mmCIF file of C-alpha atoms in Angstrom:
data_model
loop_
_atom_site.group_PDB
_atom_site.id
_atom_site.type_symbol
_atom_site.label_atom_id
_atom_site.label_comp_id
_atom_site.label_asym_id
_atom_site.label_seq_id
_atom_site.Cartn_x
_atom_site.Cartn_y
_atom_site.Cartn_z
ATOM 1 C CA UNK E 1 19.381 -32.266 11.812
ATOM 2 C CA UNK E 2 16.416 -32.908 10.223
ATOM 3 C CA UNK E 3 16.899 -31.641 6.329
ATOM 4 C CA UNK E 4 14.988 -28.176 5.007
ATOM 5 C CA UNK E 5 12.571 -30.026 3.301
ATOM 6 C CA UNK E 6 12.141 -27.324 -0.176
ATOM 7 C CA UNK E 7 8.879 -26.276 -1.615
ATOM 8 C CA UNK E 8 9.932 -25.505 -5.322
ATOM 9 C CA UNK E 9 7.057 -23.279 -6.700
ATOM 10 C CA UNK E 10 7.733 -23.186 -10.637
ATOM 11 C CA UNK E 11 9.611 -25.717 -13.037
ATOM 12 C CA UNK E 12 10.226 -23.760 -16.174
ATOM 13 C CA UNK E 13 14.464 -23.185 -17.257
ATOM 14 C CA UNK E 14 14.861 -21.882 -13.591
ATOM 15 C CA UNK E 15 12.928 -24.719 -11.217
ATOM 16 C CA UNK E 16 14.504 -27.370 -13.459
ATOM 17 C CA UNK E 17 18.201 -26.239 -14.665
ATOM 18 C CA UNK E 18 18.675 -23.993 -11.552
ATOM 19 C CA UNK E 19 17.021 -24.380 -8.550
ATOM 20 C CA UNK E 20 15.992 -27.859 -8.240
ATOM 21 C CA UNK E 21 20.077 -29.636 -8.988
ATOM 22 C CA UNK E 22 21.372 -26.957 -7.222
ATOM 23 C CA UNK E 23 18.483 -27.696 -4.011
ATOM 24 C CA UNK E 24 19.603 -31.207 -4.343
ATOM 25 C CA UNK E 25 23.109 -30.613 -4.618
ATOM 26 C CA UNK E 26 23.227 -28.523 -1.135
ATOM 27 C CA UNK E 27 23.826 -30.148 2.270
ATOM 28 C CA UNK E 28 20.587 -30.480 4.323
ATOM 29 C CA UNK E 29 18.073 -29.593 2.132
ATOM 30 C CA UNK E 30 15.699 -31.125 0.544
ATOM 31 C CA UNK E 31 13.490 -30.720 -2.837
ATOM 32 C CA UNK E 32 10.282 -32.145 -0.848
ATOM 33 C CA UNK E 33 7.210 -30.704 -3.570
ATOM 34 C CA UNK E 34 7.302 -28.672 -6.782
ATOM 35 C CA UNK E 35 3.965 -27.234 -7.805
ATOM 36 C CA UNK E 36 3.546 -27.436 -11.320
ATOM 37 C CA UNK E 37 1.282 -28.235 -13.569
ATOM 38 C CA UNK E 38 2.386 -30.160 -16.476
ATOM 39 C CA UNK E 39 1.914 -33.962 -15.785
ATOM 40 C CA UNK E 40 5.421 -34.830 -17.872
ATOM 41 C CA UNK E 41 7.682 -32.225 -15.004
ATOM 42 C CA UNK E 42 5.067 -33.856 -12.439
ATOM 43 C CA UNK E 43 6.544 -37.248 -13.234
ATOM 44 C CA UNK E 44 10.449 -36.030 -13.792
ATOM 45 C CA UNK E 45 10.609 -33.889 -10.390
ATOM 46 C CA UNK E 46 9.358 -37.356 -8.460
ATOM 47 C CA UNK E 47 11.631 -39.453 -10.425
ATOM 48 C CA UNK E 48 14.803 -37.428 -10.723
ATOM 49 C CA UNK E 49 14.171 -35.679 -6.885
ATOM 50 C CA UNK E 50 11.579 -38.073 -5.328
ATOM 51 C CA UNK E 51 9.912 -34.642 -4.912
ATOM 52 C CA UNK E 52 6.015 -33.987 -5.460
ATOM 53 C CA UNK E 53 4.159 -33.123 -8.292
ATOM 54 C CA UNK E 54 1.870 -31.230 -7.115
ATOM 55 C CA UNK E 55 -0.790 -27.841 -9.160
ATOM 56 C CA UNK E 56 -0.972 -25.472 -6.528
ATOM 57 C CA UNK E 57 1.374 -23.040 -4.013
ATOM 58 C CA UNK E 58 -2.113 -24.403 -1.637
ATOM 59 C CA UNK E 59 -0.734 -27.675 -1.579
ATOM 60 C CA UNK E 60 2.461 -27.003 -0.331
ATOM 61 C CA UNK E 61 1.856 -25.904 3.351
ATOM 62 C CA UNK E 62 2.636 -28.447 5.356
ATOM 63 C CA UNK E 63 5.335 -30.311 3.082
ATOM 64 C CA UNK E 64 8.182 -27.960 3.454
ATOM 65 C CA UNK E 65 10.093 -25.835 5.400
ATOM 66 C CA UNK E 66 11.558 -23.207 2.900
ATOM 67 C CA UNK E 67 9.245 -21.683 0.063
ATOM 68 C CA UNK E 68 11.478 -20.747 -3.492
ATOM 69 C CA UNK E 69 9.755 -19.220 -6.467
ATOM 70 C CA UNK E 70 10.785 -19.046 -9.105
ATOM 71 C CA UNK E 71 7.220 -18.999 -10.719
ATOM 72 C CA UNK E 72 6.921 -16.084 -13.625
ATOM 73 C CA UNK E 73 7.294 -12.613 -12.980
ATOM 74 C CA UNK E 74 3.961 -11.151 -12.242
ATOM 75 C CA UNK E 75 3.607 -13.994 -9.532
ATOM 76 C CA UNK E 76 7.086 -13.197 -7.456
ATOM 77 C CA UNK E 77 5.401 -10.638 -4.667
ATOM 78 C CA UNK E 78 1.771 -12.597 -4.781
ATOM 79 C CA UNK E 79 3.171 -16.387 -4.118
ATOM 80 C CA UNK E 80 5.988 -14.536 -1.702
ATOM 81 C CA UNK E 81 3.770 -12.903 0.223
ATOM 82 C CA UNK E 82 1.158 -16.323 0.793
ATOM 83 C CA UNK E 83 4.473 -17.853 2.338
ATOM 84 C CA UNK E 84 5.863 -14.737 5.082
ATOM 85 C CA UNK E 85 2.167 -15.458 6.160
ATOM 86 C CA UNK E 86 2.354 -19.242 6.228
ATOM 87 C CA UNK E 87 5.678 -18.942 8.612
ATOM 88 C CA UNK E 88 7.965 -20.401 5.802
ATOM 89 C CA UNK E 89 10.973 -18.338 5.157
ATOM 90 C CA UNK E 90 11.934 -17.715 1.631
ATOM 91 C CA UNK E 91 13.451 -17.436 -1.453
ATOM 92 C CA UNK E 92 12.677 -16.050 -4.844
ATOM 93 C CA UNK E 93 14.586 -15.141 -8.302
ATOM 94 C CA UNK E 94 15.519 -12.590 -9.776
ATOM 95 C CA UNK E 95 13.594 -9.510 -10.298
ATOM 96 C CA UNK E 96 12.135 -10.394 -6.257
ATOM 97 C CA UNK E 97 9.131 -7.653 -7.921
ATOM 98 C CA UNK E 98 8.190 -5.875 -10.523
ATOM 99 C CA UNK E 99 8.962 -2.193 -8.281
ATOM 100 C CA UNK E 100 10.390 -1.393 -6.068
ATOM 101 C CA UNK E 101 8.363 -0.060 -3.737
ATOM 102 C CA UNK E 102 6.417 -3.730 -3.608
ATOM 103 C CA UNK E 103 9.634 -5.544 -3.275
ATOM 104 C CA UNK E 104 9.994 -2.866 0.475
ATOM 105 C CA UNK E 105 7.070 -3.935 1.425
ATOM 106 C CA UNK E 106 7.604 -8.229 1.011
ATOM 107 C CA UNK E 107 10.769 -7.057 2.951
ATOM 108 C CA UNK E 108 8.883 -5.667 5.755
ATOM 109 C CA UNK E 109 5.969 -8.047 5.304
ATOM 110 C CA UNK E 110 9.494 -10.096 5.896
ATOM 111 C CA UNK E 111 10.978 -8.724 8.521
ATOM 112 C CA UNK E 112 8.085 -8.409 10.833
ATOM 113 C CA UNK E 113 7.165 -11.994 10.946
ATOM 114 C CA UNK E 114 10.797 -12.957 11.364
ATOM 115 C CA UNK E 115 11.157 -14.496 8.858
ATOM 116 C CA UNK E 116 14.289 -15.006 6.366
ATOM 117 C CA UNK E 117 13.561 -13.193 2.824
ATOM 118 C CA UNK E 118 16.737 -13.519 0.109
ATOM 119 C CA UNK E 119 16.927 -13.345 -3.870
ATOM 120 C CA UNK E 120 18.421 -15.718 -6.532
ATOM 121 C CA UNK E 121 21.126 -13.001 -7.974
ATOM 122 C CA UNK E 122 23.115 -16.223 -8.312
ATOM 123 C CA UNK E 123 24.973 -14.158 -11.030
ATOM 124 C CA UNK E 124 27.204 -12.813 -7.767
ATOM 125 C CA UNK E 125 29.061 -16.523 -8.230
ATOM 126 C CA UNK E 126 30.052 -16.452 -11.446
ATOM 127 C CA UNK E 127 33.801 -16.789 -11.984
ATOM 128 C CA UNK E 128 34.184 -13.852 -14.392
ATOM 129 C CA UNK E 129 32.088 -11.595 -11.623
ATOM 130 C CA UNK E 130 34.638 -12.904 -8.651
ATOM 131 C CA UNK E 131 37.386 -12.605 -10.690
ATOM 132 C CA UNK E 132 36.327 -9.006 -11.564
ATOM 133 C CA UNK E 133 36.250 -8.511 -8.240
ATOM 134 C CA UNK E 134 39.258 -9.903 -7.489
ATOM 135 C CA UNK E 135 40.896 -8.210 -9.043
ATOM 136 C CA UNK E 136 39.543 -4.826 -7.386
ATOM 137 C CA UNK E 137 40.066 -6.316 -4.059
ATOM 138 C CA UNK E 138 43.240 -6.711 -5.035
ATOM 139 C CA UNK E 139 44.243 -3.037 -6.232
ATOM 140 C CA UNK E 140 45.522 -4.440 -9.443
ATOM 141 C CA UNK E 141 43.223 -2.159 -11.897
ATOM 142 C CA UNK E 142 44.032 0.817 -10.082
ATOM 143 C CA UNK E 143 41.211 2.897 -10.025
ATOM 144 C CA UNK E 144 38.184 1.740 -11.970
ATOM 145 C CA UNK E 145 36.666 4.463 -14.213
ATOM 146 C CA UNK E 146 35.074 1.844 -16.398
ATOM 147 C CA UNK E 147 33.014 -0.697 -16.139
ATOM 148 C CA UNK E 148 31.220 -2.377 -19.414
ATOM 149 C CA UNK E 149 29.478 -5.349 -18.944
ATOM 150 C CA UNK E 150 27.356 -7.494 -21.545
ATOM 151 C CA UNK E 151 25.281 -10.010 -22.025
ATOM 152 C CA UNK E 152 24.514 -10.716 -25.701
ATOM 153 C CA UNK E 153 23.111 -13.180 -27.642
ATOM 154 C CA UNK E 154 22.335 -13.964 -31.450
ATOM 155 C CA UNK E 155 18.956 -15.064 -31.361
ATOM 156 C CA UNK E 156 17.122 -13.197 -34.532
ATOM 157 C CA UNK E 157 14.065 -15.963 -34.673
ATOM 158 C CA UNK E 158 11.592 -15.168 -30.642
ATOM 159 C CA UNK E 159 11.731 -18.317 -29.549
ATOM 160 C CA UNK E 160 8.300 -17.607 -27.564
ATOM 161 C CA UNK E 161 7.045 -17.150 -24.287
ATOM 162 C CA UNK E 162 6.137 -14.627 -21.665
ATOM 163 C CA UNK E 163 9.867 -13.374 -21.295
ATOM 164 C CA UNK E 164 9.721 -12.434 -25.430
ATOM 165 C CA UNK E 165 6.467 -11.818 -25.888
ATOM 166 C CA UNK E 166 4.465 -10.733 -22.220
ATOM 167 C CA UNK E 167 1.842 -7.797 -21.562
ATOM 168 C CA UNK E 168 2.620 -5.452 -19.027
ATOM 169 C CA UNK E 169 2.571 -6.365 -15.896
ATOM 170 C CA UNK E 170 4.256 -9.745 -16.745
ATOM 171 C CA UNK E 171 7.555 -7.736 -17.117
ATOM 172 C CA UNK E 172 8.629 -9.045 -20.062
ATOM 173 C CA UNK E 173 11.979 -7.992 -22.186
ATOM 174 C CA UNK E 174 15.575 -7.976 -21.233
ATOM 175 C CA UNK E 175 16.219 -4.883 -18.878
ATOM 176 C CA UNK E 176 14.351 -6.841 -16.161
ATOM 177 C CA UNK E 177 15.589 -10.152 -16.998
ATOM 178 C CA UNK E 178 19.940 -10.112 -17.683
ATOM 179 C CA UNK E 179 18.947 -6.140 -17.183
ATOM 180 C CA UNK E 180 18.311 -8.068 -13.927
ATOM 181 C CA UNK E 181 22.280 -9.092 -12.883
ATOM 182 C CA UNK E 182 23.938 -6.680 -14.954
ATOM 183 C CA UNK E 183 22.604 -4.073 -12.370
ATOM 184 C CA UNK E 184 23.199 -5.840 -9.894
ATOM 185 C CA UNK E 185 26.732 -6.688 -10.583
ATOM 186 C CA UNK E 186 27.831 -2.955 -11.379
ATOM 187 C CA UNK E 187 25.715 -2.487 -8.165
ATOM 188 C CA UNK E 188 28.375 -5.260 -6.054
ATOM 189 C CA UNK E 189 31.257 -4.045 -7.373
ATOM 190 C CA UNK E 190 31.072 0.068 -8.260
ATOM 191 C CA UNK E 191 28.453 0.769 -5.355
ATOM 192 C CA UNK E 192 25.259 2.665 -5.671
ATOM 193 C CA UNK E 193 23.556 5.015 -8.327
ATOM 194 C CA UNK E 194 23.328 8.560 -8.851
ATOM 195 C CA UNK E 195 22.545 9.168 -12.663
ATOM 196 C CA UNK E 196 20.435 6.547 -14.475
ATOM 197 C CA UNK E 197 20.781 6.423 -18.562
ATOM 198 C CA UNK E 198 19.322 4.243 -20.996
ATOM 199 C CA UNK E 199 17.851 3.218 -24.496
ATOM 200 C CA UNK E 200 16.147 0.298 -24.851
ATOM 201 C CA UNK E 201 14.323 -1.142 -28.080
ATOM 202 C CA UNK E 202 12.470 -3.634 -29.866
ATOM 203 C CA UNK E 203 13.920 -5.179 -32.781
ATOM 204 C CA UNK E 204 11.879 -8.466 -34.310
ATOM 205 C CA UNK E 205 8.633 -8.576 -35.348
ATOM 206 C CA UNK E 206 6.214 -10.867 -32.859
ATOM 207 C CA UNK E 207 8.444 -9.085 -29.650
ATOM 208 C CA UNK E 208 6.474 -6.548 -26.798
ATOM 209 C CA UNK E 209 9.174 -7.163 -23.972
ATOM 210 C CA UNK E 210 12.754 -4.373 -25.088
ATOM 211 C CA UNK E 211 15.323 -7.222 -26.453
ATOM 212 C CA UNK E 212 18.434 -4.983 -27.172
ATOM 213 C CA UNK E 213 19.143 -2.590 -24.360
ATOM 214 C CA UNK E 214 21.815 0.456 -22.940
ATOM 215 C CA UNK E 215 22.393 0.809 -19.591
ATOM 216 C CA UNK E 216 24.959 3.307 -18.262
ATOM 217 C CA UNK E 217 25.065 3.973 -14.735
ATOM 218 C CA UNK E 218 27.062 6.308 -12.697
ATOM 219 C CA UNK E 219 28.370 5.256 -9.418
ATOM 220 C CA UNK E 220 28.439 7.870 -6.188
ATOM 221 C CA UNK E 221 32.092 7.710 -6.336
ATOM 222 C CA UNK E 222 32.414 8.576 -9.819
ATOM 223 C CA UNK E 223 32.841 5.087 -11.558
ATOM 224 C CA UNK E 224 30.460 5.063 -14.669
ATOM 225 C CA UNK E 225 29.262 1.194 -15.728
ATOM 226 C CA UNK E 226 27.916 0.792 -19.519
ATOM 227 C CA UNK E 227 25.638 -2.762 -19.345
ATOM 228 C CA UNK E 228 24.102 -4.346 -22.539
ATOM 229 C CA UNK E 229 21.676 -6.705 -22.789
ATOM 230 C CA UNK E 230 21.113 -7.991 -26.748
ATOM 231 C CA UNK E 231 19.717 -10.858 -28.296
ATOM 232 C CA UNK E 232 20.837 -8.891 -31.835
ATOM 233 C CA UNK E 233 24.020 -8.953 -31.331
ATOM 234 C CA UNK E 234 25.424 -11.047 -34.563
ATOM 235 C CA UNK E 235 29.124 -10.705 -33.155
ATOM 236 C CA UNK E 236 29.762 -10.987 -28.980
ATOM 237 C CA UNK E 237 31.714 -7.912 -27.869
ATOM 238 C CA UNK E 238 34.113 -8.202 -24.351
ATOM 239 C CA UNK E 239 31.461 -9.718 -21.200
ATOM 240 C CA UNK E 240 33.855 -7.709 -19.265
ATOM 241 C CA UNK E 241 35.703 -5.189 -19.688
ATOM 242 C CA UNK E 242 37.321 -3.083 -16.690
ATOM 243 C CA UNK E 243 39.418 0.050 -17.837
ATOM 244 C CA UNK E 244 41.064 1.364 -13.959
ATOM 245 C CA UNK E 245 44.135 3.727 -13.852
ATOM 246 C CA UNK E 246 46.651 0.986 -13.514
ATOM 247 C CA UNK E 247 45.235 -1.410 -15.203
ATOM 248 C CA UNK E 248 42.554 -3.325 -18.013
ATOM 249 C CA UNK E 249 40.913 -5.929 -18.124
ATOM 250 C CA UNK E 250 38.594 -7.947 -20.725
ATOM 251 C CA UNK E 251 37.415 -11.202 -20.773
ATOM 252 C CA UNK E 252 35.717 -12.252 -23.201
ATOM 253 C CA UNK E 253 32.937 -15.794 -23.391
ATOM 254 C CA UNK E 254 29.803 -16.016 -21.150
ATOM 255 C CA UNK E 255 30.070 -17.972 -16.695
ATOM 256 C CA UNK E 256 29.982 -22.332 -17.545
ATOM 257 C CA UNK E 257 28.021 -22.735 -15.089
ATOM 258 C CA UNK E 258 24.709 -22.311 -16.721
ATOM 259 C CA UNK E 259 25.888 -24.199 -19.116
ATOM 260 C CA UNK E 260 27.253 -26.926 -17.615
ATOM 261 C CA UNK E 261 23.459 -26.784 -15.531
ATOM 262 C CA UNK E 262 22.014 -27.100 -19.263
ATOM 263 C CA UNK E 263 23.868 -30.315 -20.182
ATOM 264 C CA UNK E 264 22.748 -32.297 -17.185
ATOM 265 C CA UNK E 265 25.923 -32.056 -15.201
ATOM 266 C CA UNK E 266 24.990 -32.468 -11.305
ATOM 267 C CA UNK E 267 26.438 -28.861 -9.461
ATOM 268 C CA UNK E 268 28.933 -30.353 -7.314
ATOM 269 C CA UNK E 269 30.892 -32.838 -10.076
ATOM 270 C CA UNK E 270 34.004 -31.964 -9.312
ATOM 271 C CA UNK E 271 35.013 -28.889 -11.979
ATOM 272 C CA UNK E 272 31.920 -27.855 -12.649
ATOM 273 C CA UNK E 273 32.818 -23.770 -12.282
ATOM 274 C CA UNK E 274 35.684 -24.150 -13.743
ATOM 275 C CA UNK E 275 36.469 -21.748 -16.967
ATOM 276 C CA UNK E 276 38.007 -23.385 -19.504
ATOM 277 C CA UNK E 277 41.587 -22.315 -20.176
ATOM 278 C CA UNK E 278 41.432 -20.756 -23.608
ATOM 279 C CA UNK E 279 38.200 -18.323 -22.010
ATOM 280 C CA UNK E 280 40.891 -16.886 -19.350
ATOM 281 C CA UNK E 281 40.437 -13.049 -19.628
ATOM 282 C CA UNK E 282 43.431 -10.825 -20.215
ATOM 283 C CA UNK E 283 45.336 -7.902 -17.656
ATOM 284 C CA UNK E 284 47.727 -5.294 -18.373
ATOM 285 C CA UNK E 285 48.524 -1.848 -20.183
ATOM 286 C CA UNK E 286 49.445 -2.121 -24.105
ATOM 287 C CA UNK E 287 52.542 -4.216 -24.045
ATOM 288 C CA UNK E 288 52.395 -6.165 -21.253
ATOM 289 C CA UNK E 289 49.680 -7.405 -20.974
ATOM 290 C CA UNK E 290 48.879 -11.408 -18.176
ATOM 291 C CA UNK E 291 46.475 -14.159 -18.619
ATOM 292 C CA UNK E 292 44.835 -13.969 -15.440
ATOM 293 C CA UNK E 293 43.233 -17.437 -14.662
ATOM 294 C CA UNK E 294 39.195 -16.941 -13.957
ATOM 295 C CA UNK E 295 38.005 -17.159 -10.198
ATOM 296 C CA UNK E 296 35.750 -20.647 -10.324
ATOM 297 C CA UNK E 297 32.192 -20.382 -10.406
ATOM 298 C CA UNK E 298 30.420 -21.238 -7.275
ATOM 299 C CA UNK E 299 26.423 -21.559 -8.359
ATOM 300 C CA UNK E 300 26.600 -23.991 -4.980
ATOM 301 C CA UNK E 301 27.649 -20.973 -2.195
ATOM 302 C CA UNK E 302 24.092 -19.492 -2.962
ATOM 303 C CA UNK E 303 21.828 -22.436 -1.222
ATOM 304 C CA UNK E 304 24.666 -23.696 1.001
ATOM 305 C CA UNK E 305 24.242 -19.604 2.501
ATOM 306 C CA UNK E 306 20.477 -19.874 2.355
ATOM 307 C CA UNK E 307 20.665 -23.373 4.630
ATOM 308 C CA UNK E 308 23.479 -21.094 7.090
ATOM 309 C CA UNK E 309 21.134 -19.062 7.421
ATOM 310 C CA UNK E 310 17.955 -20.996 8.378
ATOM 311 C CA UNK E 311 20.038 -23.182 10.736
ATOM 312 C CA UNK E 312 23.270 -21.230 11.575
ATOM 313 C CA UNK E 313 20.850 -17.208 11.413
ATOM 314 C CA UNK E 314 23.920 -16.423 9.528
ATOM 315 C CA UNK E 315 23.474 -13.348 7.073
ATOM 316 C CA UNK E 316 20.384 -14.530 4.108
ATOM 317 C CA UNK E 317 23.016 -15.351 0.764
ATOM 318 C CA UNK E 318 22.103 -12.030 -0.810
ATOM 319 C CA UNK E 319 20.175 -9.151 1.108
ATOM 320 C CA UNK E 320 17.208 -8.522 -0.376
ATOM 321 C CA UNK E 321 17.612 -4.850 0.669
ATOM 322 C CA UNK E 322 20.320 -5.231 -2.400
ATOM 323 C CA UNK E 323 17.427 -6.646 -4.719
ATOM 324 C CA UNK E 324 15.071 -3.115 -3.930
ATOM 325 C CA UNK E 325 17.983 -1.246 -4.735
ATOM 326 C CA UNK E 326 19.289 -2.629 -8.185
ATOM 327 C CA UNK E 327 14.381 -2.883 -9.059
ATOM 328 C CA UNK E 328 14.687 1.212 -8.331
ATOM 329 C CA UNK E 329 17.553 1.563 -10.668
ATOM 330 C CA UNK E 330 15.805 -0.332 -13.646
ATOM 331 C CA UNK E 331 13.056 1.747 -12.532
ATOM 332 C CA UNK E 332 15.283 4.440 -13.186
ATOM 333 C CA UNK E 333 16.111 3.029 -16.293
ATOM 334 C CA UNK E 334 12.319 1.813 -17.658
ATOM 335 C CA UNK E 335 12.132 5.946 -17.339
ATOM 336 C CA UNK E 336 15.074 6.954 -18.933
ATOM 337 C CA UNK E 337 14.116 4.995 -21.623
ATOM 338 C CA UNK E 338 10.594 6.538 -21.897
ATOM 339 C CA UNK E 339 10.940 10.183 -21.705
ATOM 340 C CA UNK E 340 14.912 10.215 -23.191
ATOM 341 C CA UNK E 341 16.345 12.202 -19.739
ATOM 342 C CA UNK E 342 19.144 11.373 -17.872
ATOM 343 C CA UNK E 343 17.482 10.267 -14.296
ATOM 344 C CA UNK E 344 18.813 11.121 -11.117
ATOM 345 C CA UNK E 345 18.410 8.739 -7.893
ATOM 346 C CA UNK E 346 18.077 10.204 -4.490
#
């Protein structure tokens, strides 16, 4: 069978470092066209992937069989609607939309058209997350009482750009950026959320989006998630600290895959997702603990899942309904931070 031709919309950080390399490394997929107005980037995608660099989304129709939306947040819905209307399945980078209502409308449109819609919640394939999920599945933690999860950085000087200083319609800030991953992972591990509390602040001059945010979730099963996203963490906390009725698991250090993608390592290279041994986590109780090898990170599995969904009719790698659930929690978190209240979800 011929390869599925992929049209990628956007060649910034998400497009250049995540989507393009992962698409290129996936058997059965070919990166055929990339939407970017930058002549240098157009030349880069041609030289590196043999893809056509085009200036407008309208130039994709007829060139591709699948559209990947990796452009700024404010364009996610409109671009996805255009692709679905033209009869093309769609991958949308997170967040799927600005609101849960917009997300539900996209899901309905895809269903009406009989087209695949999925969301790039790639952190489900982080090695540390996969390790926590395995330990929970094996019952080695007992009942999970509290999940602590952090994406923290020390970035006191803003980098600039819409993610930090965009207008409200661009959905800037960490709540919808790193918070999307934190909430998605928490829901995947501990299930639906019934209560949301959030503290969200802007700590740096010249920034409009939140850069120091804490989210507390109460899950329907009774467990709690405490989630941090910050650009102002001069000392980093553990990436995961999971407290269970039988044992706890603590893991420091970020998943290695983003760092390796940014360094140009091909995602199909041997050892691409393997964690460094000195960053493995520890499981146990005071005086009785053991080092736990980190599960290999597996970002390539996302686009393998996309190919299987399109060729074999398999379920998409991320159910878009689960991405809408994340958006509902993020909306509640924003309301909580604004009104200084606990928000109850139905």
